[in-house]
Amino acid sequence: MILTAMTLFLCAAMIGAALFAVLGRSLPIAILAAGLVSLVASILFLVMAAPDVAMTEAAIGSGLTTFLFFFVLGRVRRGEND
Amino acid sequence: MIKRVIALTLLAGLGLLFLGLLLDYRPDTDLNLSARYYAERTAPDLGAANIVTAIVVTYRGLDTLGEVTVLFLSATIVGLVLALGRRRGQAPAGLAPVGELLTTGSRMLTPLILLLGAYVFVNGHLTPGGGFQGGAILASGILLLLLADPLRHFSHGLISAVESLAGVFYVAIGLAGLVWAGGFLDNRILPLGDLGALFSAGAIPVIYSLIGLKVGAEFASMLASLAETEEL
């Protein structure tokens, strides 16, 4: 019962973060929200007893991709200043 | 307006599709035939505590070799495309300064991140995780270094040497399995050891460490060429 409630809460948080990433005005916050979607997804994988998939999602989806987006954002901003 | 209606209709259709799947879903009460084989035979046959790793590295080892090859090809193509715009000589002026917080934080965190990545792929046969996850963690450590100092230069020679040597040894271990054990990528060319020990499960830790280094080097080479590219 508690597990179901937690899963539903996590799903709601995931949808909220995804909407925030798409509709939000600020790019850095949108990137963070997209990373949050992956982080919550990896927690959900863990709840569903798939720790290996959860680790992949956390390392690539929420770690590497977020870093990469920030890196590219920095370069795009630098280009705008030229 | 029309576009929005079409998008909403598509979303609603997708939702209905998933709803149908969800309403039909009944969890299995027992394992199916192949799942039961893997669950029962992994520990006695291969000596690996983590069944997922045993499937990825040994039972379906050829698929993993294919995945690593796909990643290698994409890293090569990214390097090839980006090499055309590679920065020559002096770095461009007018870079925004990187904050003190990021510089100091990355100095403290990078060794820990690299250590965690190595831990994840060395322990792939015991705990969740393995070569791909560990390699991605290694690469995120490299990316943190790049974020803190965008002009840092990484030795492409070293990265490609690590990448190629890991690939060669991976295939060599696979061929050794063909000669001294049951087939290509069979892990029983080394003693199986005790279930749950670090040096156990035959060649699985060796293979997964090689995969981890290879994946990490591939991601790192992509990131380094991305960082060194001046124009796109």
PDB file of C-alpha atoms in Angstrom:
ATOM      1  CA  MET A   1       0.000   0.000   0.000  1.00  0.00           C
ATOM      2  CA  ILE A   2       2.739   2.441   1.022  1.00  0.00           C
ATOM      3  CA  LEU A   3       4.740   1.293  -1.985  1.00  0.00           C
ATOM      4  CA  THR A   4       1.843   2.059  -4.339  1.00  0.00           C
ATOM      5  CA  ALA A   5       1.372   5.491  -2.806  1.00  0.00           C
ATOM      6  CA  MET A   6       5.096   6.189  -3.153  1.00  0.00           C
ATOM      7  CA  THR A   7       5.093   5.014  -6.779  1.00  0.00           C
ATOM      8  CA  LEU A   8       2.118   7.247  -7.597  1.00  0.00           C
ATOM      9  CA  PHE A   9       3.811  10.189  -5.902  1.00  0.00           C
ATOM     10  CA  LEU A  10       7.025   9.578  -7.848  1.00  0.00           C
ATOM     11  CA  CYS A  11       5.079   9.316 -11.134  1.00  0.00           C
ATOM     12  CA  ALA A  12       3.328  12.617 -10.373  1.00  0.00           C
ATOM     13  CA  ALA A  13       6.681  14.238  -9.562  1.00  0.00           C
ATOM     14  CA  MET A  14       8.095  12.905 -12.836  1.00  0.00           C
ATOM     15  CA  ILE A  15       5.230  14.325 -14.905  1.00  0.00           C
ATOM     16  CA  GLY A  16       5.465  17.629 -13.045  1.00  0.00           C
ATOM     17  CA  ALA A  17       9.210  17.888 -13.675  1.00  0.00           C
ATOM     18  CA  ALA A  18       8.729  16.982 -17.353  1.00  0.00           C
ATOM     19  CA  LEU A  19       6.068  19.692 -17.789  1.00  0.00           C
ATOM     20  CA  PHE A  20       8.329  22.152 -16.018  1.00  0.00           C
ATOM     21  CA  ALA A  21      11.210  21.260 -18.346  1.00  0.00           C
ATOM     22  CA  VAL A  22       9.057  21.836 -21.435  1.00  0.00           C
ATOM     23  CA  LEU A  23       7.085  24.887 -20.315  1.00  0.00           C
ATOM     24  CA  GLY A  24       9.600  26.636 -18.061  1.00  0.00           C
ATOM     25  CA  ARG A  25      11.166  29.915 -19.123  1.00  0.00           C
ATOM     26  CA  SER A  26      14.684  29.474 -17.793  1.00  0.00           C
ATOM     27  CA  LEU A  27      16.990  27.093 -19.698  1.00  0.00           C
ATOM     28  CA  PRO A  28      19.231  26.018 -16.770  1.00  0.00           C
ATOM     29  CA  ILE A  29      16.178  25.194 -14.662  1.00  0.00           C
ATOM     30  CA  ALA A  30      14.679  23.268 -17.600  1.00  0.00           C
ATOM     31  CA  ILE A  31      17.908  21.225 -17.849  1.00  0.00           C
ATOM     32  CA  LEU A  32      17.794  20.500 -14.122  1.00  0.00           C
ATOM     33  CA  ALA A  33      14.134  19.494 -14.395  1.00  0.00           C
ATOM     34  CA  ALA A  34      14.954  17.109 -17.267  1.00  0.00           C
ATOM     35  CA  GLY A  35      17.679  15.596 -15.085  1.00  0.00           C
ATOM     36  CA  LEU A  36      15.144  15.238 -12.283  1.00  0.00           C
ATOM     37  CA  VAL A  37      12.851  13.237 -14.608  1.00  0.00           C
ATOM     38  CA  SER A  38      15.676  10.718 -15.151  1.00  0.00           C
ATOM     39  CA  LEU A  39      16.520  10.655 -11.448  1.00  0.00           C
ATOM     40  CA  VAL A  40      12.916   9.868 -10.484  1.00  0.00           C
ATOM     41  CA  ALA A  41      12.765   7.275 -13.274  1.00  0.00           C
ATOM     42  CA  SER A  42      15.841   5.583 -11.815  1.00  0.00           C
ATOM     43  CA  ILE A  43      14.203   5.522  -8.357  1.00  0.00           C
ATOM     44  CA  LEU A  44      11.148   3.922  -9.967  1.00  0.00           C
ATOM     45  CA  PHE A  45      13.359   1.273 -11.603  1.00  0.00           C
ATOM     46  CA  LEU A  46      14.836   0.591  -8.168  1.00  0.00           C
ATOM     47  CA  VAL A  47      11.336   0.221  -6.680  1.00  0.00           C
ATOM     48  CA  MET A  48      10.538  -2.276  -9.451  1.00  0.00           C
ATOM     49  CA  ALA A  49      13.621  -4.344  -8.428  1.00  0.00           C
ATOM     50  CA  ALA A  50      15.800  -3.497 -11.441  1.00  0.00           C
ATOM     51  CA  PRO A  51      18.921  -1.979  -9.825  1.00  0.00           C
ATOM     52  CA  ASP A  52      21.114  -2.464 -12.917  1.00  0.00           C
ATOM     53  CA  VAL A  53      18.771  -0.463 -15.128  1.00  0.00           C
ATOM     54  CA  ALA A  54      18.392   2.115 -12.347  1.00  0.00           C
ATOM     55  CA  MET A  55      22.159   2.630 -12.272  1.00  0.00           C
ATOM     56  CA  THR A  56      22.341   3.068 -16.035  1.00  0.00           C
ATOM     57  CA  GLU A  57      19.504   5.589 -15.954  1.00  0.00           C
ATOM     58  CA  ALA A  58      21.093   7.505 -13.062  1.00  0.00           C
ATOM     59  CA  ALA A  59      24.581   7.537 -14.599  1.00  0.00           C
ATOM     60  CA  ILE A  60      23.648   8.351 -18.197  1.00  0.00           C
ATOM     61  CA  GLY A  61      20.193   9.940 -18.091  1.00  0.00           C
ATOM     62  CA  SER A  62      20.561  12.040 -15.009  1.00  0.00           C
ATOM     63  CA  GLY A  63      24.344  12.473 -14.729  1.00  0.00           C
ATOM     64  CA  LEU A  64      26.032  12.549 -18.110  1.00  0.00           C
ATOM     65  CA  THR A  65      23.163  14.108 -20.086  1.00  0.00           C
ATOM     66  CA  THR A  66      22.623  16.920 -17.579  1.00  0.00           C
ATOM     67  CA  PHE A  67      26.344  17.712 -17.532  1.00  0.00           C
ATOM     68  CA  LEU A  68      26.438  17.620 -21.333  1.00  0.00           C
ATOM     69  CA  PHE A  69      23.462  19.990 -21.671  1.00  0.00           C
ATOM     70  CA  PHE A  70      25.120  22.461 -19.301  1.00  0.00           C
ATOM     71  CA  PHE A  71      28.371  22.186 -21.237  1.00  0.00           C
ATOM     72  CA  VAL A  72      26.594  22.886 -24.544  1.00  0.00           C
ATOM     73  CA  LEU A  73      24.564  25.701 -22.956  1.00  0.00           C
ATOM     74  CA  GLY A  74      27.808  27.333 -21.841  1.00  0.00           C
ATOM     75  CA  ARG A  75      29.192  27.136 -25.371  1.00  0.00           C
ATOM     76  CA  VAL A  76      26.001  28.517 -26.921  1.00  0.00           C
ATOM     77  CA  ARG A  77      26.012  31.450 -24.500  1.00  0.00           C
ATOM     78  CA  ARG A  78      29.685  32.106 -25.259  1.00  0.00           C
ATOM     79  CA  GLY A  79      28.806  32.193 -28.978  1.00  0.00           C
ATOM     80  CA  GLU A  80      26.026  34.704 -28.304  1.00  0.00           C
ATOM     81  CA  ASN A  81      28.469  37.101 -26.660  1.00  0.00           C
ATOM     82  CA  ASP A  82      30.823  37.222 -29.647  1.00  0.00           C
TER      83      ASP A  82
ATOM     84  CA  MET B   1      -4.153  25.171 -33.818  1.00  0.00           C
ATOM     85  CA  ILE B   2      -4.469  22.181 -36.182  1.00  0.00           C
ATOM     86  CA  LYS B   3      -0.986  21.061 -35.132  1.00  0.00           C
ATOM     87  CA  ARG B   4      -1.976  21.134 -31.482  1.00  0.00           C
ATOM     88  CA  VAL B   5      -5.144  19.114 -32.136  1.00  0.00           C
ATOM     89  CA  ILE B   6      -3.150  16.487 -34.048  1.00  0.00           C
ATOM     90  CA  ALA B   7      -0.573  16.277 -31.236  1.00  0.00           C
ATOM     91  CA  LEU B   8      -3.261  15.926 -28.573  1.00  0.00           C
ATOM     92  CA  THR B   9      -5.067  13.250 -30.612  1.00  0.00           C
ATOM     93  CA  LEU B  10      -1.814  11.310 -30.994  1.00  0.00           C
ATOM     94  CA  LEU B  11      -1.152  11.594 -27.254  1.00  0.00           C
ATOM     95  CA  ALA B  12      -4.683  10.433 -26.422  1.00  0.00           C
ATOM     96  CA  GLY B  13      -4.289   7.448 -28.785  1.00  0.00           C
ATOM     97  CA  LEU B  14      -0.969   6.537 -27.170  1.00  0.00           C
ATOM     98  CA  GLY B  15      -2.585   6.857 -23.751  1.00  0.00           C
ATOM     99  CA  LEU B  16      -5.432   4.530 -24.754  1.00  0.00           C
ATOM    100  CA  LEU B  17      -2.901   2.016 -26.071  1.00  0.00           C
ATOM    101  CA  PHE B  18      -0.986   2.028 -22.784  1.00  0.00           C
ATOM    102  CA  LEU B  19      -4.243   1.897 -20.782  1.00  0.00           C
ATOM    103  CA  GLY B  20      -5.230  -1.259 -22.668  1.00  0.00           C
ATOM    104  CA  LEU B  21      -1.846  -2.822 -21.910  1.00  0.00           C
ATOM    105  CA  LEU B  22      -2.118  -1.839 -18.244  1.00  0.00           C
ATOM    106  CA  LEU B  23      -5.623  -3.284 -17.826  1.00  0.00           C
ATOM    107  CA  ASP B  24      -4.523  -6.554 -19.440  1.00  0.00           C
ATOM    108  CA  TYR B  25      -1.396  -6.842 -17.342  1.00  0.00           C
ATOM    109  CA  ARG B  26      -1.186  -9.768 -14.954  1.00  0.00           C
ATOM    110  CA  PRO B  27       2.149 -10.320 -13.190  1.00  0.00           C
ATOM    111  CA  ASP B  28       3.656 -13.775 -13.750  1.00  0.00           C
ATOM    112  CA  THR B  29       3.413 -15.997 -10.709  1.00  0.00           C
ATOM    113  CA  ASP B  30       6.467 -18.090 -11.639  1.00  0.00           C
ATOM    114  CA  LEU B  31       9.507 -17.675 -13.850  1.00  0.00           C
ATOM    115  CA  ASN B  32       9.289 -18.707 -17.475  1.00  0.00           C
ATOM    116  CA  LEU B  33      11.582 -21.352 -18.933  1.00  0.00           C
ATOM    117  CA  SER B  34      14.636 -19.280 -19.872  1.00  0.00           C
ATOM    118  CA  ALA B  35      14.357 -17.067 -16.771  1.00  0.00           C
ATOM    119  CA  ARG B  36      14.299 -20.171 -14.577  1.00  0.00           C
ATOM    120  CA  TYR B  37      17.356 -21.552 -16.375  1.00  0.00           C
ATOM    121  CA  TYR B  38      19.293 -18.346 -15.771  1.00  0.00           C
ATOM    122  CA  ALA B  39      18.156 -18.068 -12.137  1.00  0.00           C
ATOM    123  CA  GLU B  40      19.071 -21.675 -11.316  1.00  0.00           C
ATOM    124  CA  ARG B  41      22.191 -22.265 -13.386  1.00  0.00           C
ATOM    125  CA  THR B  42      24.069 -18.935 -13.124  1.00  0.00           C
ATOM    126  CA  ALA B  43      25.615 -19.442  -9.690  1.00  0.00           C
ATOM    127  CA  PRO B  44      26.728 -23.102 -10.128  1.00  0.00           C
ATOM    128  CA  ASP B  45      27.772 -22.780 -13.795  1.00  0.00           C
ATOM    129  CA  LEU B  46      29.375 -19.345 -13.978  1.00  0.00           C
ATOM    130  CA  GLY B  47      29.991 -18.433 -10.323  1.00  0.00           C
ATOM    131  CA  ALA B  48      28.552 -14.919 -10.687  1.00  0.00           C
ATOM    132  CA  ALA B  49      26.436 -13.501  -7.857  1.00  0.00           C
ATOM    133  CA  ASN B  50      24.761 -10.938 -10.140  1.00  0.00           C
ATOM    134  CA  ILE B  51      22.580 -12.784 -12.660  1.00  0.00           C
ATOM    135  CA  VAL B  52      22.142  -9.712 -14.875  1.00  0.00           C
ATOM    136  CA  THR B  53      25.910  -9.448 -15.289  1.00  0.00           C
ATOM    137  CA  ALA B  54      26.197 -13.151 -16.067  1.00  0.00           C
ATOM    138  CA  ILE B  55      23.598 -12.757 -18.835  1.00  0.00           C
ATOM    139  CA  VAL B  56      25.128  -9.562 -20.237  1.00  0.00           C
ATOM    140  CA  VAL B  57      28.752 -10.720 -20.202  1.00  0.00           C
ATOM    141  CA  THR B  58      28.537 -14.469 -20.773  1.00  0.00           C
ATOM    142  CA  TYR B  59      25.203 -15.861 -21.955  1.00  0.00           C
ATOM    143  CA  ARG B  60      24.587 -12.875 -24.237  1.00  0.00           C
ATOM    144  CA  GLY B  61      28.219 -11.800 -24.508  1.00  0.00           C
ATOM    145  CA  LEU B  62      28.117 -11.500 -28.278  1.00  0.00           C
ATOM    146  CA  ASP B  63      25.313  -8.900 -28.036  1.00  0.00           C
ATOM    147  CA  THR B  64      27.438  -6.905 -25.598  1.00  0.00           C
ATOM    148  CA  LEU B  65      30.357  -7.022 -28.025  1.00  0.00           C
ATOM    149  CA  GLY B  66      27.954  -5.659 -30.649  1.00  0.00           C
ATOM    150  CA  GLU B  67      26.808  -2.851 -28.344  1.00  0.00           C
ATOM    151  CA  VAL B  68      30.391  -1.861 -27.587  1.00  0.00           C
ATOM    152  CA  THR B  69      31.107  -1.887 -31.323  1.00  0.00           C
ATOM    153  CA  VAL B  70      28.137   0.412 -32.011  1.00  0.00           C
ATOM    154  CA  LEU B  71      29.377   2.817 -29.330  1.00  0.00           C
ATOM    155  CA  PHE B  72      32.895   2.651 -30.797  1.00  0.00           C
ATOM    156  CA  LEU B  73      31.569   3.452 -34.281  1.00  0.00           C
ATOM    157  CA  SER B  74      29.564   6.440 -33.056  1.00  0.00           C
ATOM    158  CA  ALA B  75      32.570   7.755 -31.093  1.00  0.00           C
ATOM    159  CA  THR B  76      34.720   7.376 -34.215  1.00  0.00           C
ATOM    160  CA  ILE B  77      32.215   9.204 -36.402  1.00  0.00           C
ATOM    161  CA  VAL B  78      31.800  12.022 -33.871  1.00  0.00           C
ATOM    162  CA  GLY B  79      35.588  12.382 -33.757  1.00  0.00           C
ATOM    163  CA  LEU B  80      35.804  12.332 -37.556  1.00  0.00           C
ATOM    164  CA  VAL B  81      33.124  14.982 -38.035  1.00  0.00           C
ATOM    165  CA  LEU B  82      34.361  17.244 -35.252  1.00  0.00           C
ATOM    166  CA  ALA B  83      38.050  16.950 -36.214  1.00  0.00           C
ATOM    167  CA  LEU B  84      37.364  19.247 -39.181  1.00  0.00           C
ATOM    168  CA  GLY B  85      36.672  22.198 -36.882  1.00  0.00           C
ATOM    169  CA  ARG B  86      39.340  21.407 -34.315  1.00  0.00           C
ATOM    170  CA  ARG B  87      40.938  24.332 -32.559  1.00  0.00           C
ATOM    171  CA  ARG B  88      44.470  25.079 -33.706  1.00  0.00           C
ATOM    172  CA  GLY B  89      47.054  27.002 -31.734  1.00  0.00           C
ATOM    173  CA  GLN B  90      45.832  29.575 -29.279  1.00  0.00           C
ATOM    174  CA  ALA B  91      42.586  29.337 -27.379  1.00  0.00           C
ATOM    175  CA  PRO B  92      39.981  31.996 -28.134  1.00  0.00           C
ATOM    176  CA  ALA B  93      39.923  34.986 -25.834  1.00  0.00           C
ATOM    177  CA  GLY B  94      36.898  36.234 -23.951  1.00  0.00           C
ATOM    178  CA  LEU B  95      35.927  33.063 -22.117  1.00  0.00           C
ATOM    179  CA  ALA B  96      33.597  33.629 -19.227  1.00  0.00           C
ATOM    180  CA  PRO B  97      35.495  32.853 -15.993  1.00  0.00           C
ATOM    181  CA  VAL B  98      34.538  29.619 -14.253  1.00  0.00           C
ATOM    182  CA  GLY B  99      33.324  30.066 -10.699  1.00  0.00           C
ATOM    183  CA  GLU B 100      35.469  29.325  -7.678  1.00  0.00           C
ATOM    184  CA  LEU B 101      32.845  26.864  -6.438  1.00  0.00           C
ATOM    185  CA  LEU B 102      33.028  24.752  -9.610  1.00  0.00           C
ATOM    186  CA  THR B 103      36.853  24.779  -9.717  1.00  0.00           C
ATOM    187  CA  THR B 104      37.328  23.742  -6.087  1.00  0.00           C
ATOM    188  CA  GLY B 105      34.396  21.322  -6.133  1.00  0.00           C
ATOM    189  CA  SER B 106      35.610  19.552  -9.236  1.00  0.00           C
ATOM    190  CA  ARG B 107      39.101  19.203  -7.749  1.00  0.00           C
ATOM    191  CA  MET B 108      37.606  17.441  -4.750  1.00  0.00           C
ATOM    192  CA  LEU B 109      34.919  15.404  -6.529  1.00  0.00           C
ATOM    193  CA  THR B 110      36.707  14.141  -9.650  1.00  0.00           C
ATOM    194  CA  PRO B 111      38.959  11.561  -7.904  1.00  0.00           C
ATOM    195  CA  LEU B 112      35.947  10.277  -5.957  1.00  0.00           C
ATOM    196  CA  ILE B 113      33.840  10.000  -9.116  1.00  0.00           C
ATOM    197  CA  LEU B 114      36.611   8.121 -10.935  1.00  0.00           C
ATOM    198  CA  LEU B 115      37.015   5.814  -7.921  1.00  0.00           C
ATOM    199  CA  LEU B 116      33.263   5.118  -7.866  1.00  0.00           C
ATOM    200  CA  GLY B 117      33.302   4.338 -11.599  1.00  0.00           C
ATOM    201  CA  ALA B 118      36.170   1.871 -11.151  1.00  0.00           C
ATOM    202  CA  TYR B 119      34.408   0.305  -8.150  1.00  0.00           C
ATOM    203  CA  VAL B 120      31.193  -0.137 -10.139  1.00  0.00           C
ATOM    204  CA  PHE B 121      32.807  -1.997 -13.025  1.00  0.00           C
ATOM    205  CA  VAL B 122      35.255  -4.058 -10.935  1.00  0.00           C
ATOM    206  CA  ASN B 123      32.348  -5.275  -8.761  1.00  0.00           C
ATOM    207  CA  GLY B 124      30.015  -5.839 -11.707  1.00  0.00           C
ATOM    208  CA  HIS B 125      29.727  -9.577 -11.034  1.00  0.00           C
ATOM    209  CA  LEU B 126      28.785  -9.039  -7.363  1.00  0.00           C
ATOM    210  CA  THR B 127      26.655  -5.904  -7.113  1.00  0.00           C
ATOM    211  CA  PRO B 128      24.323  -4.117  -9.536  1.00  0.00           C
ATOM    212  CA  GLY B 129      26.083  -2.157 -12.227  1.00  0.00           C
ATOM    213  CA  GLY B 130      28.978  -3.000 -14.474  1.00  0.00           C
ATOM    214  CA  GLY B 131      31.005  -1.892 -17.438  1.00  0.00           C
ATOM    215  CA  PHE B 132      28.530   0.433 -19.096  1.00  0.00           C
ATOM    216  CA  GLN B 133      27.468   2.155 -15.883  1.00  0.00           C
ATOM    217  CA  GLY B 134      31.040   2.397 -14.575  1.00  0.00           C
ATOM    218  CA  GLY B 135      32.259   3.726 -17.920  1.00  0.00           C
ATOM    219  CA  ALA B 136      29.550   6.386 -17.953  1.00  0.00           C
ATOM    220  CA  ILE B 137      30.524   7.411 -14.400  1.00  0.00           C
ATOM    221  CA  LEU B 138      34.193   7.689 -15.457  1.00  0.00           C
ATOM    222  CA  ALA B 139      33.162   9.849 -18.411  1.00  0.00           C
ATOM    223  CA  SER B 140      31.055  12.118 -16.208  1.00  0.00           C
ATOM    224  CA  GLY B 141      34.165  12.691 -14.062  1.00  0.00           C
ATOM    225  CA  ILE B 142      36.043  13.720 -17.228  1.00  0.00           C
ATOM    226  CA  LEU B 143      33.129  15.972 -18.199  1.00  0.00           C
ATOM    227  CA  LEU B 144      33.270  17.649 -14.785  1.00  0.00           C
ATOM    228  CA  LEU B 145      36.950  18.413 -15.431  1.00  0.00           C
ATOM    229  CA  LEU B 146      35.982  19.930 -18.776  1.00  0.00           C
ATOM    230  CA  LEU B 147      33.229  22.017 -17.170  1.00  0.00           C
ATOM    231  CA  ALA B 148      35.679  23.400 -14.620  1.00  0.00           C
ATOM    232  CA  ASP B 149      38.333  24.156 -17.245  1.00  0.00           C
ATOM    233  CA  PRO B 150      36.924  24.265 -20.789  1.00  0.00           C
ATOM    234  CA  LEU B 151      40.397  24.677 -22.279  1.00  0.00           C
ATOM    235  CA  ARG B 152      41.918  21.627 -20.609  1.00  0.00           C
ATOM    236  CA  HIS B 153      43.607  19.409 -23.131  1.00  0.00           C
ATOM    237  CA  PHE B 154      43.164  15.649 -22.976  1.00  0.00           C
ATOM    238  CA  SER B 155      45.643  13.390 -24.697  1.00  0.00           C
ATOM    239  CA  HIS B 156      43.772  11.807 -27.593  1.00  0.00           C
ATOM    240  CA  GLY B 157      46.645   9.348 -28.014  1.00  0.00           C
ATOM    241  CA  LEU B 158      46.181   8.027 -24.470  1.00  0.00           C
ATOM    242  CA  ILE B 159      42.383   7.840 -24.808  1.00  0.00           C
ATOM    243  CA  SER B 160      42.523   5.927 -28.076  1.00  0.00           C
ATOM    244  CA  ALA B 161      45.296   3.651 -26.749  1.00  0.00           C
ATOM    245  CA  VAL B 162      43.137   2.707 -23.728  1.00  0.00           C
ATOM    246  CA  GLU B 163      40.122   2.235 -25.996  1.00  0.00           C
ATOM    247  CA  SER B 164      41.892   0.067 -28.590  1.00  0.00           C
ATOM    248  CA  LEU B 165      43.812  -2.069 -26.087  1.00  0.00           C
ATOM    249  CA  ALA B 166      40.619  -2.747 -24.098  1.00  0.00           C
ATOM    250  CA  GLY B 167      38.856  -3.772 -27.315  1.00  0.00           C
ATOM    251  CA  VAL B 168      41.704  -6.052 -28.430  1.00  0.00           C
ATOM    252  CA  PHE B 169      41.917  -7.774 -25.036  1.00  0.00           C
ATOM    253  CA  TYR B 170      38.117  -8.162 -24.917  1.00  0.00           C
ATOM    254  CA  VAL B 171      38.067 -10.016 -28.235  1.00  0.00           C
ATOM    255  CA  ALA B 172      41.217 -11.977 -27.260  1.00  0.00           C
ATOM    256  CA  ILE B 173      39.513 -13.209 -24.057  1.00  0.00           C
ATOM    257  CA  GLY B 174      36.498 -14.156 -26.149  1.00  0.00           C
ATOM    258  CA  LEU B 175      38.696 -16.188 -28.512  1.00  0.00           C
ATOM    259  CA  ALA B 176      40.491 -17.787 -25.540  1.00  0.00           C
ATOM    260  CA  GLY B 177      37.087 -18.966 -24.359  1.00  0.00           C
ATOM    261  CA  LEU B 178      36.603 -20.575 -27.755  1.00  0.00           C
ATOM    262  CA  VAL B 179      39.861 -22.511 -27.370  1.00  0.00           C
ATOM    263  CA  TRP B 180      40.025 -23.385 -23.643  1.00  0.00           C
ATOM    264  CA  ALA B 181      36.377 -23.362 -22.564  1.00  0.00           C
ATOM    265  CA  GLY B 182      32.876 -23.892 -23.901  1.00  0.00           C
ATOM    266  CA  GLY B 183      32.674 -21.163 -26.551  1.00  0.00           C
ATOM    267  CA  PHE B 184      33.214 -17.542 -27.538  1.00  0.00           C
ATOM    268  CA  LEU B 185      33.331 -15.287 -24.432  1.00  0.00           C
ATOM    269  CA  ASP B 186      32.956 -18.252 -22.064  1.00  0.00           C
ATOM    270  CA  ASN B 187      34.144 -17.000 -18.651  1.00  0.00           C
ATOM    271  CA  ARG B 188      35.449 -20.359 -17.455  1.00  0.00           C
ATOM    272  CA  ILE B 189      38.976 -19.880 -18.797  1.00  0.00           C
ATOM    273  CA  LEU B 190      39.873 -18.659 -15.276  1.00  0.00           C
ATOM    274  CA  PRO B 191      38.958 -20.515 -12.054  1.00  0.00           C
ATOM    275  CA  LEU B 192      35.434 -19.719 -10.827  1.00  0.00           C
ATOM    276  CA  GLY B 193      36.497 -19.223  -7.186  1.00  0.00           C
ATOM    277  CA  ASP B 194      34.056 -18.745  -4.307  1.00  0.00           C
ATOM    278  CA  LEU B 195      30.652 -17.273  -5.052  1.00  0.00           C
ATOM    279  CA  GLY B 196      30.625 -13.638  -3.900  1.00  0.00           C
ATOM    280  CA  ALA B 197      34.405 -13.100  -3.691  1.00  0.00           C
ATOM    281  CA  LEU B 198      36.019 -10.258  -5.642  1.00  0.00           C
ATOM    282  CA  PHE B 199      38.234 -12.654  -7.612  1.00  0.00           C
ATOM    283  CA  SER B 200      35.548 -15.065  -8.714  1.00  0.00           C
ATOM    284  CA  ALA B 201      33.266 -15.777 -11.661  1.00  0.00           C
ATOM    285  CA  GLY B 202      36.183 -16.587 -13.978  1.00  0.00           C
ATOM    286  CA  ALA B 203      36.844 -13.968 -16.633  1.00  0.00           C
ATOM    287  CA  ILE B 204      33.720 -11.847 -15.919  1.00  0.00           C
ATOM    288  CA  PRO B 205      35.474  -9.175 -13.765  1.00  0.00           C
ATOM    289  CA  VAL B 206      38.284  -8.924 -16.335  1.00  0.00           C
ATOM    290  CA  ILE B 207      35.861  -8.585 -19.245  1.00  0.00           C
ATOM    291  CA  TYR B 208      33.666  -6.061 -17.422  1.00  0.00           C
ATOM    292  CA  SER B 209      36.679  -3.957 -16.396  1.00  0.00           C
ATOM    293  CA  LEU B 210      37.788  -3.908 -20.030  1.00  0.00           C
ATOM    294  CA  ILE B 211      34.266  -2.908 -21.118  1.00  0.00           C
ATOM    295  CA  GLY B 212      34.236  -0.177 -18.453  1.00  0.00           C
ATOM    296  CA  LEU B 213      37.556   1.257 -19.638  1.00  0.00           C
ATOM    297  CA  LYS B 214      36.446   1.025 -23.264  1.00  0.00           C
ATOM    298  CA  VAL B 215      33.076   2.720 -22.692  1.00  0.00           C
ATOM    299  CA  GLY B 216      34.684   5.386 -20.516  1.00  0.00           C
ATOM    300  CA  ALA B 217      37.345   6.083 -23.146  1.00  0.00           C
ATOM    301  CA  GLU B 218      34.746   6.240 -25.926  1.00  0.00           C
ATOM    302  CA  PHE B 219      32.549   8.747 -24.061  1.00  0.00           C
ATOM    303  CA  ALA B 220      35.647  10.720 -23.034  1.00  0.00           C
ATOM    304  CA  SER B 221      36.907  10.943 -26.606  1.00  0.00           C
ATOM    305  CA  MET B 222      33.491  12.187 -27.774  1.00  0.00           C
ATOM    306  CA  LEU B 223      33.428  14.833 -25.022  1.00  0.00           C
ATOM    307  CA  ALA B 224      37.020  15.903 -25.630  1.00  0.00           C
ATOM    308  CA  SER B 225      36.483  16.356 -29.358  1.00  0.00           C
ATOM    309  CA  LEU B 226      33.262  18.252 -28.630  1.00  0.00           C
ATOM    310  CA  ALA B 227      35.165  20.550 -26.271  1.00  0.00           C
ATOM    311  CA  GLU B 228      38.009  21.145 -28.711  1.00  0.00           C
ATOM    312  CA  THR B 229      35.806  21.938 -31.657  1.00  0.00           C
ATOM    313  CA  GLU B 230      35.858  25.590 -32.508  1.00  0.00           C
ATOM    314  CA  GLU B 231      33.027  25.821 -35.011  1.00  0.00           C
ATOM    315  CA  LEU B 232      30.175  23.513 -35.894  1.00  0.00           C
TER     316      LEU B 232
END
